Short mmCIF file of C-alpha atoms in Angstrom, two decimals:
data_model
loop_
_atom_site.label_atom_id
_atom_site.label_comp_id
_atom_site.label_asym_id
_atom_site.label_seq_id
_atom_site.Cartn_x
_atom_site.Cartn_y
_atom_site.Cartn_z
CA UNK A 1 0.00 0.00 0.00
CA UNK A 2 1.09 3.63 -1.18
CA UNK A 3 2.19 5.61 2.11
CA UNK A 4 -0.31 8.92 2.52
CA UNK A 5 2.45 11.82 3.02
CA UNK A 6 1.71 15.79 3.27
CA UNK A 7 3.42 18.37 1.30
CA UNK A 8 4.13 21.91 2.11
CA UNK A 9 3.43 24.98 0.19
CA UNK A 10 5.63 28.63 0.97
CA UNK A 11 5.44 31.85 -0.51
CA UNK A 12 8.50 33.86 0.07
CA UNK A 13 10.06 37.01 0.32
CA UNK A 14 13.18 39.94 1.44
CA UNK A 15 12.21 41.78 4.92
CA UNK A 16 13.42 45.70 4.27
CA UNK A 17 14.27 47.35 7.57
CA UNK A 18 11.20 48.53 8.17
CA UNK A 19 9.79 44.91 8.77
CA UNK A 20 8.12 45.08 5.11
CA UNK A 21 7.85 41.79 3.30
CA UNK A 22 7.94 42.51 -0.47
CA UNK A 23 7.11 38.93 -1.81
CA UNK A 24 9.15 37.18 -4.56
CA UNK A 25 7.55 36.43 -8.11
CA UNK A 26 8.08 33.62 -10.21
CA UNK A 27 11.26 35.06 -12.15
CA UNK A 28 12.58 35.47 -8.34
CA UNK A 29 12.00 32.20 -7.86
CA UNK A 30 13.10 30.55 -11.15
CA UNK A 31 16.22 32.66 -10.48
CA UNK A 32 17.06 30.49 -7.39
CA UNK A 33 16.73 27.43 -8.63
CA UNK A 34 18.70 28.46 -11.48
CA UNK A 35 21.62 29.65 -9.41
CA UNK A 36 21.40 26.08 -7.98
CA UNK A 37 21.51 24.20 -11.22
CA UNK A 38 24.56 26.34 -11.81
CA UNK A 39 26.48 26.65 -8.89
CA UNK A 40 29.58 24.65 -7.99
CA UNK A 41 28.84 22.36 -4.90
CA UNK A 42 30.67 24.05 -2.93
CA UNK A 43 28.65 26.96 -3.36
CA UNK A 44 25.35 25.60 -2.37
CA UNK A 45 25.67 24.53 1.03
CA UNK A 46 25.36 26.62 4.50
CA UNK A 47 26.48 25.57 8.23
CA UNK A 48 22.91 26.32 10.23
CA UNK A 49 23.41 26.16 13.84
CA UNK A 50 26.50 23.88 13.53
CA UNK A 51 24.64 21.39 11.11
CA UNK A 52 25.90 21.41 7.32
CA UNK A 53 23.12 21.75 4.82
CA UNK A 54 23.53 20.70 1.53
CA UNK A 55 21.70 21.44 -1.80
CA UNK A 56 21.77 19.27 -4.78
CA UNK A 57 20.38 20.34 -7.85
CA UNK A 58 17.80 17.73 -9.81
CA UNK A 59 15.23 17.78 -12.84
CA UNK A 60 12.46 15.91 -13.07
CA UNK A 61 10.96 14.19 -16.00
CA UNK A 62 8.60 16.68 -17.06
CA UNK A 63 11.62 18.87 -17.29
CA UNK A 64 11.18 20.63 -14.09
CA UNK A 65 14.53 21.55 -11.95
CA UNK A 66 14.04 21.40 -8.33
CA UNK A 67 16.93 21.05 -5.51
CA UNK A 68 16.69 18.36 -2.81
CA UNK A 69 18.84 19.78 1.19
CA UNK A 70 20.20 17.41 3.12
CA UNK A 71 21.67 17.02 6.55
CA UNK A 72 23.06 14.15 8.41
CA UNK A 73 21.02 12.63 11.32
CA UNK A 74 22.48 13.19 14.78
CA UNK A 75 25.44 10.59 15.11
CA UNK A 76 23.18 8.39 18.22
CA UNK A 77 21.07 8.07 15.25
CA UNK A 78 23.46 5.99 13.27
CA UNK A 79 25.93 4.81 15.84
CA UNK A 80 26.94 1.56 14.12
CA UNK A 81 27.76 3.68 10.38
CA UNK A 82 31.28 4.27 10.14
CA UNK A 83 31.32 7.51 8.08
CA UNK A 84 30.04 10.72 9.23
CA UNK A 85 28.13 14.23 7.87
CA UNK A 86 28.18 14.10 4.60
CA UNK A 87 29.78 10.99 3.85
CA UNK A 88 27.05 9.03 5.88
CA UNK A 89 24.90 7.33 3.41
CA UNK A 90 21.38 8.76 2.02
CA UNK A 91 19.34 6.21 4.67
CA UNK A 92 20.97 8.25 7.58
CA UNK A 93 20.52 11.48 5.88
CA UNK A 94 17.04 13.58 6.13
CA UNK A 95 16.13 16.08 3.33
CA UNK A 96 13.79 18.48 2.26
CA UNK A 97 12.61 18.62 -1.55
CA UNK A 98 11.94 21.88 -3.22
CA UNK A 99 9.87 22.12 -6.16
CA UNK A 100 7.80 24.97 -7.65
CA UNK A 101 4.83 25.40 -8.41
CA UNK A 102 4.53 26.51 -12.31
CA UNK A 103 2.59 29.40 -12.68
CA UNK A 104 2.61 30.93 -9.22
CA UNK A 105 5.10 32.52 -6.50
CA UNK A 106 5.09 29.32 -4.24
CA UNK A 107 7.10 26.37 -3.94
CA UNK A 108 6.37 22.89 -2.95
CA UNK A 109 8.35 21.48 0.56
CA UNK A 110 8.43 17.72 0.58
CA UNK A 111 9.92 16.45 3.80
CA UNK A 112 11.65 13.51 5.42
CA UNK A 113 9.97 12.92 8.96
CA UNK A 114 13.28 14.33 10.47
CA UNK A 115 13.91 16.69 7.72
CA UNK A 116 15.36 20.23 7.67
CA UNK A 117 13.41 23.12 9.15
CA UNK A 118 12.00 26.04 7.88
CA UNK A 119 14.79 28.04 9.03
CA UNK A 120 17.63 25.52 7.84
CA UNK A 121 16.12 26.48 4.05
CA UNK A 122 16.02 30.13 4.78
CA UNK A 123 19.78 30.54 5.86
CA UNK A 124 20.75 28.20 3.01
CA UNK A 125 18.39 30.05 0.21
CA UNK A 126 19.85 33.62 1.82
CA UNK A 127 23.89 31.97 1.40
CA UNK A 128 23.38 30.99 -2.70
CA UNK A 129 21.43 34.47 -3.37
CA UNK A 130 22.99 36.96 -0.71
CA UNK A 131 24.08 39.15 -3.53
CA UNK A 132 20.83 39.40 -5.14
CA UNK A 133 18.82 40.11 -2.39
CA UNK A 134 17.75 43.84 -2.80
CA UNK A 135 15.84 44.65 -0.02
CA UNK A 136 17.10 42.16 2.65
CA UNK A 137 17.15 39.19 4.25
CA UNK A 138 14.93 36.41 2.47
CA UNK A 139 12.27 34.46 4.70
CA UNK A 140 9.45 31.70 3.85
CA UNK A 141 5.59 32.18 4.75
CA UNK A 142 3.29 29.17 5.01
CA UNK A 143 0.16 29.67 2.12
CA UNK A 144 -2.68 30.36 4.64
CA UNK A 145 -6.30 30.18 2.67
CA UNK A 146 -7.30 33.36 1.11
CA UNK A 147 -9.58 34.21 3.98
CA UNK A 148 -7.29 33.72 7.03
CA UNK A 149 -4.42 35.32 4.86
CA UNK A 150 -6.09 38.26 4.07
CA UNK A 151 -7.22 38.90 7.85
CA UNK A 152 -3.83 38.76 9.03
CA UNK A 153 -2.41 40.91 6.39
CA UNK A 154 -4.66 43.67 6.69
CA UNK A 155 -4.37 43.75 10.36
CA UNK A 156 -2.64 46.55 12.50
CA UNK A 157 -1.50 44.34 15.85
CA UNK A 158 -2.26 41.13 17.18
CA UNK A 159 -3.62 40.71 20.80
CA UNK A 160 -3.62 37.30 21.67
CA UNK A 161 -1.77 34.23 20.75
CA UNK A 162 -2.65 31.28 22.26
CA UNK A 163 0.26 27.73 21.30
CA UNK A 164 0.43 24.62 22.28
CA UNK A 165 3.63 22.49 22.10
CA UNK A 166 3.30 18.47 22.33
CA UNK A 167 5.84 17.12 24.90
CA UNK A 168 7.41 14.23 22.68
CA UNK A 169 7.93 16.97 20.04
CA UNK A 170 9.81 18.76 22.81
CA UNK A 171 11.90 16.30 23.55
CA UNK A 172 12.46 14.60 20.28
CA UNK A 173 15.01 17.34 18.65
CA UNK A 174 13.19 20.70 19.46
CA UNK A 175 16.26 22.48 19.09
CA UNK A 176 15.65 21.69 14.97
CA UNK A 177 12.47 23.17 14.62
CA UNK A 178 12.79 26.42 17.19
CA UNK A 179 11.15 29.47 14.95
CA UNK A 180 13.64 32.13 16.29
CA UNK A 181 10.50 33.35 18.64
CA UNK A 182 10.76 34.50 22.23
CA UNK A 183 7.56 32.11 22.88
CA UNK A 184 9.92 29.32 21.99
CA UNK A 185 12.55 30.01 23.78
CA UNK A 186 10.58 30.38 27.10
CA UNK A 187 8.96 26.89 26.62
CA UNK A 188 12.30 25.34 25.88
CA UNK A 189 12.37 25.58 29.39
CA UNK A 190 10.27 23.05 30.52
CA UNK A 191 12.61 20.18 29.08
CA UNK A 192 14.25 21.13 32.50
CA UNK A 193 11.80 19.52 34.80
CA UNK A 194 13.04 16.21 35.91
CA UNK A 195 11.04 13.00 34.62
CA UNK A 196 8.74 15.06 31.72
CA UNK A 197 10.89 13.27 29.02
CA UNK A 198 9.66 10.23 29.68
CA UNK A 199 5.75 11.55 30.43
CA UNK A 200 3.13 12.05 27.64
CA UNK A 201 2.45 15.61 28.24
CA UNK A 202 1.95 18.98 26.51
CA UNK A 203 2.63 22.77 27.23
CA UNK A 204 0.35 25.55 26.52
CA UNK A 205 0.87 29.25 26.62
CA UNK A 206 -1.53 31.78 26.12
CA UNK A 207 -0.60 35.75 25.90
CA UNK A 208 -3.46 38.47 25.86
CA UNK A 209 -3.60 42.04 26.18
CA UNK A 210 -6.39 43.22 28.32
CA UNK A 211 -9.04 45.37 26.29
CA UNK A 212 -6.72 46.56 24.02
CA UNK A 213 -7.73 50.28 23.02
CA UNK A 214 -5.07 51.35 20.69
CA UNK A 215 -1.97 49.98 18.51
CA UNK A 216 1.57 50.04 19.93
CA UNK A 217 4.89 48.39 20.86
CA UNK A 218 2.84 44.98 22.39
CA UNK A 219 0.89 44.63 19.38
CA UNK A 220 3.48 44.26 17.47
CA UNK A 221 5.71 42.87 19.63
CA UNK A 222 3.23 40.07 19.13
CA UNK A 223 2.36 40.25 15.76
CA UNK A 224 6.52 39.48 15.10
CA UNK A 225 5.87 36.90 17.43
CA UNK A 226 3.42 34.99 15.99
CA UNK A 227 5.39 35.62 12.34
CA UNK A 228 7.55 33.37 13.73
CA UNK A 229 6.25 30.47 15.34
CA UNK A 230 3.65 30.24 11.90
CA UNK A 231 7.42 28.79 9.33
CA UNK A 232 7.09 25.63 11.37
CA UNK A 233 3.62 24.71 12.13
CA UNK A 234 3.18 21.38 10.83
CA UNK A 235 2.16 19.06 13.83
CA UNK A 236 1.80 16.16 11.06
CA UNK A 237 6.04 16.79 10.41
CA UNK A 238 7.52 17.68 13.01
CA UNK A 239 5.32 16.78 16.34
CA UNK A 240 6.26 20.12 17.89
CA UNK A 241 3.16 22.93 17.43
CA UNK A 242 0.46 21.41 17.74
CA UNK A 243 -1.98 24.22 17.81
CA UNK A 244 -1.58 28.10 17.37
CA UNK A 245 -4.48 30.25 17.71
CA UNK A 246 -4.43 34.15 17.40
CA UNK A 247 -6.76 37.28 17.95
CA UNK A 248 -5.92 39.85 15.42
CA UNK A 249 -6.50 43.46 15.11
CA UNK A 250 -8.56 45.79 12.58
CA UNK A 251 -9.41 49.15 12.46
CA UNK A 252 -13.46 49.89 12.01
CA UNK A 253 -14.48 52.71 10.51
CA UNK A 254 -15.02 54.55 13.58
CA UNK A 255 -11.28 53.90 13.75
CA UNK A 256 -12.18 51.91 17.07
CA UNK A 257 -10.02 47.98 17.27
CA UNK A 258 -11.99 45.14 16.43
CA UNK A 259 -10.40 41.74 17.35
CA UNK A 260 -11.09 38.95 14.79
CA UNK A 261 -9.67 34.92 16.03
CA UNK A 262 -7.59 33.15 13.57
CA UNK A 263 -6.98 28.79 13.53
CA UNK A 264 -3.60 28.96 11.86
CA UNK A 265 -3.83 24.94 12.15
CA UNK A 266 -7.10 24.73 10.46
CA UNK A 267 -5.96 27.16 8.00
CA UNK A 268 -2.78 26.78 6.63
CA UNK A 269 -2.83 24.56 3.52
CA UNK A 270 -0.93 21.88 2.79
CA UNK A 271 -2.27 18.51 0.75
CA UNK A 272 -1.87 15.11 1.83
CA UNK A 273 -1.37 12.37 -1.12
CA UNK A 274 0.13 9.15 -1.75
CA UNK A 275 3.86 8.50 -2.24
CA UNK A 276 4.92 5.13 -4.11
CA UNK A 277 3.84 1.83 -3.57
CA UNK A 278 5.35 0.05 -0.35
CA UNK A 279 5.14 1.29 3.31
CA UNK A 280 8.43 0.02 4.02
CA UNK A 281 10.63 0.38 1.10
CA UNK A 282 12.41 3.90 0.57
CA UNK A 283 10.93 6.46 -1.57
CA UNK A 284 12.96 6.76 -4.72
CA UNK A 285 13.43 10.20 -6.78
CA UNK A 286 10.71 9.17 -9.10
CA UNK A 287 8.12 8.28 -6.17
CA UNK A 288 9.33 11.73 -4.91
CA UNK A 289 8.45 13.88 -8.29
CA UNK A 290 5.32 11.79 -8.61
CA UNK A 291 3.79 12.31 -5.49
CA UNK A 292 4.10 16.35 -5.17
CA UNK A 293 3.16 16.83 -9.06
CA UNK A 294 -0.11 15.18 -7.35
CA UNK A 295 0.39 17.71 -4.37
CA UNK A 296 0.77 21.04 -6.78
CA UNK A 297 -2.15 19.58 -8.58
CA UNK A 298 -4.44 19.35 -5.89
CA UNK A 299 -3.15 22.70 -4.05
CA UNK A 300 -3.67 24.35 -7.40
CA UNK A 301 -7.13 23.66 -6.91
CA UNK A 302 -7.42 24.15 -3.29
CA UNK A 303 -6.35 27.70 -3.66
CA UNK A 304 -8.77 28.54 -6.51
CA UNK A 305 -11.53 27.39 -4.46
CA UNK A 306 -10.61 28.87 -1.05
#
């Protein structure tokens, strides 16, 4: 039987120093993986928080290029494999496979369970392109549906954001999958408390600003906050978020705040489809390029429809 796997779908774009996202199009995009297809090895690889990340280029058979990252598993992983890093063998390597989607400013994230984090890809997309980034530093956004996008887009603060991280995500390699946030950083702290590792348990945090009347520093304090912690919600890959929740803020026409609640679980697409034939036998390149042409095809429609 075919095993069901989900697929991930980014936009992306360069943060100006006002905080400003000004979002890539597809001859951005086409010029990246271009550079990649072009690039000597050595030039398409970044050290992320003292892992080595490595991009090979690759083209499908429809004639699409795409480039797949890897990065060797922890050595207790693979204790018994002589070589190391990048000499280990592609069954102790995990990857991330990144495809675009024709026609639109997205790309496609195909992951192993393990695989690199949203932040691994950003620091090794910001090394091959540094000098062609214009307005500054590149980052990935999940594709939220139109709706929920479009709420938090055209709001002026957030006032509440309520997460919830899963303990065996916690303890299971959070260090791979931290967003950068403050929020994550102060939950990290719980993996102090003696015997947890071993419990089933979860940790919820929930911050809210009392009858907010006007915009200012907390508001968007939070609002970067909650930037953050949305590059790696995908409780389905990576067992860490398992829920984040926010209120967010619009101005009425009486220019009084009205808060508005946003699911960014429930709203964040991604599309789930089958990946070759066997549950237990490695996915080849082919079962790879097969299964997130499906993906595009379906998110394609998803996002007409939303």
């Amino acid at each position: 039987m075919a095993k069901k796997k989900r697929v991930l779908f980014f936009s992306g774009g360069e943060i100006d120093k006002d905080g400003q996202m000004h979002q890539w199009t597809v001859t951005k995009w086409s010029q990246l993986f271009t550079a990649i297809q072009r690039n000597a090895p050595e030039d398409n690889n970044v050290t992320h928080r003292g892992r080595e990340y490595i991009a090979t280029p690759h083209t499908s058979k429809s004639g699409e290029p795409y480039f797949r990252v890897t990065v060797a598993r922890y050595k207790a992983d693979w204790p018994d494999v002589e070589t190391k890093d990048h000499a280990a063998p592609l069954s102790v390597k995990e990857y991330a496979c990144v495809f675009p989607v024709p026609g639109y400013s997205y790309i496609a994230v195909f992951k192993s369970s393990a695989g690199p984090a949203v932040g691994a890809l950003e620091a090794l997309i910001n090394s091959i392109l540094e000098t062609a980034l214009t307005e500054g530093e590149f980052e990935l956004q999940p594709v939220l549906r139109r709706n929920a996008k479009e709420r938090l887009e055209e709001s002026v603060g957030v006032s509440r954001i309520t997460v919830r991280y899963l303990g065996s995500g916690l303890s299971g390699g959070f260090d791979e999958y931290e967003s950068g946030s403050k929020i994550d950083r102060a939950v990290k702290g719980t993996l102090g408390i003696e015997g947890l590792s071993d419990a089933d348990y979860s940790v919820s945090l929930d911050i809210s600003l009392k009858r907010p009347k006007a915009v200012g520093p907390a508001q968007d304090a939070l609002g970067k906050e909650l930037r953050k912690l949305l590059k790696d919600v995908d409780p389905q890959n990576n067992g860490v978020i398992d829920k984040l929740q926010a209120s967010v803020l619009h101005e009425k026409d009486d220019s009084k705040l009205q808060s508005e609640p946003i699911d960014f679980i429930r709203d964040r697409i991604t599309e789930t489809v089958e990946f070759g034939e066997d549950d237990d036998s490695l996915l080849t390149d082919s079962d790879i390029e097969a299964g997130v042409a499906k993906a595009i095809k379906a998110f394609k429609e998803t996002i007409r429809n939303s």
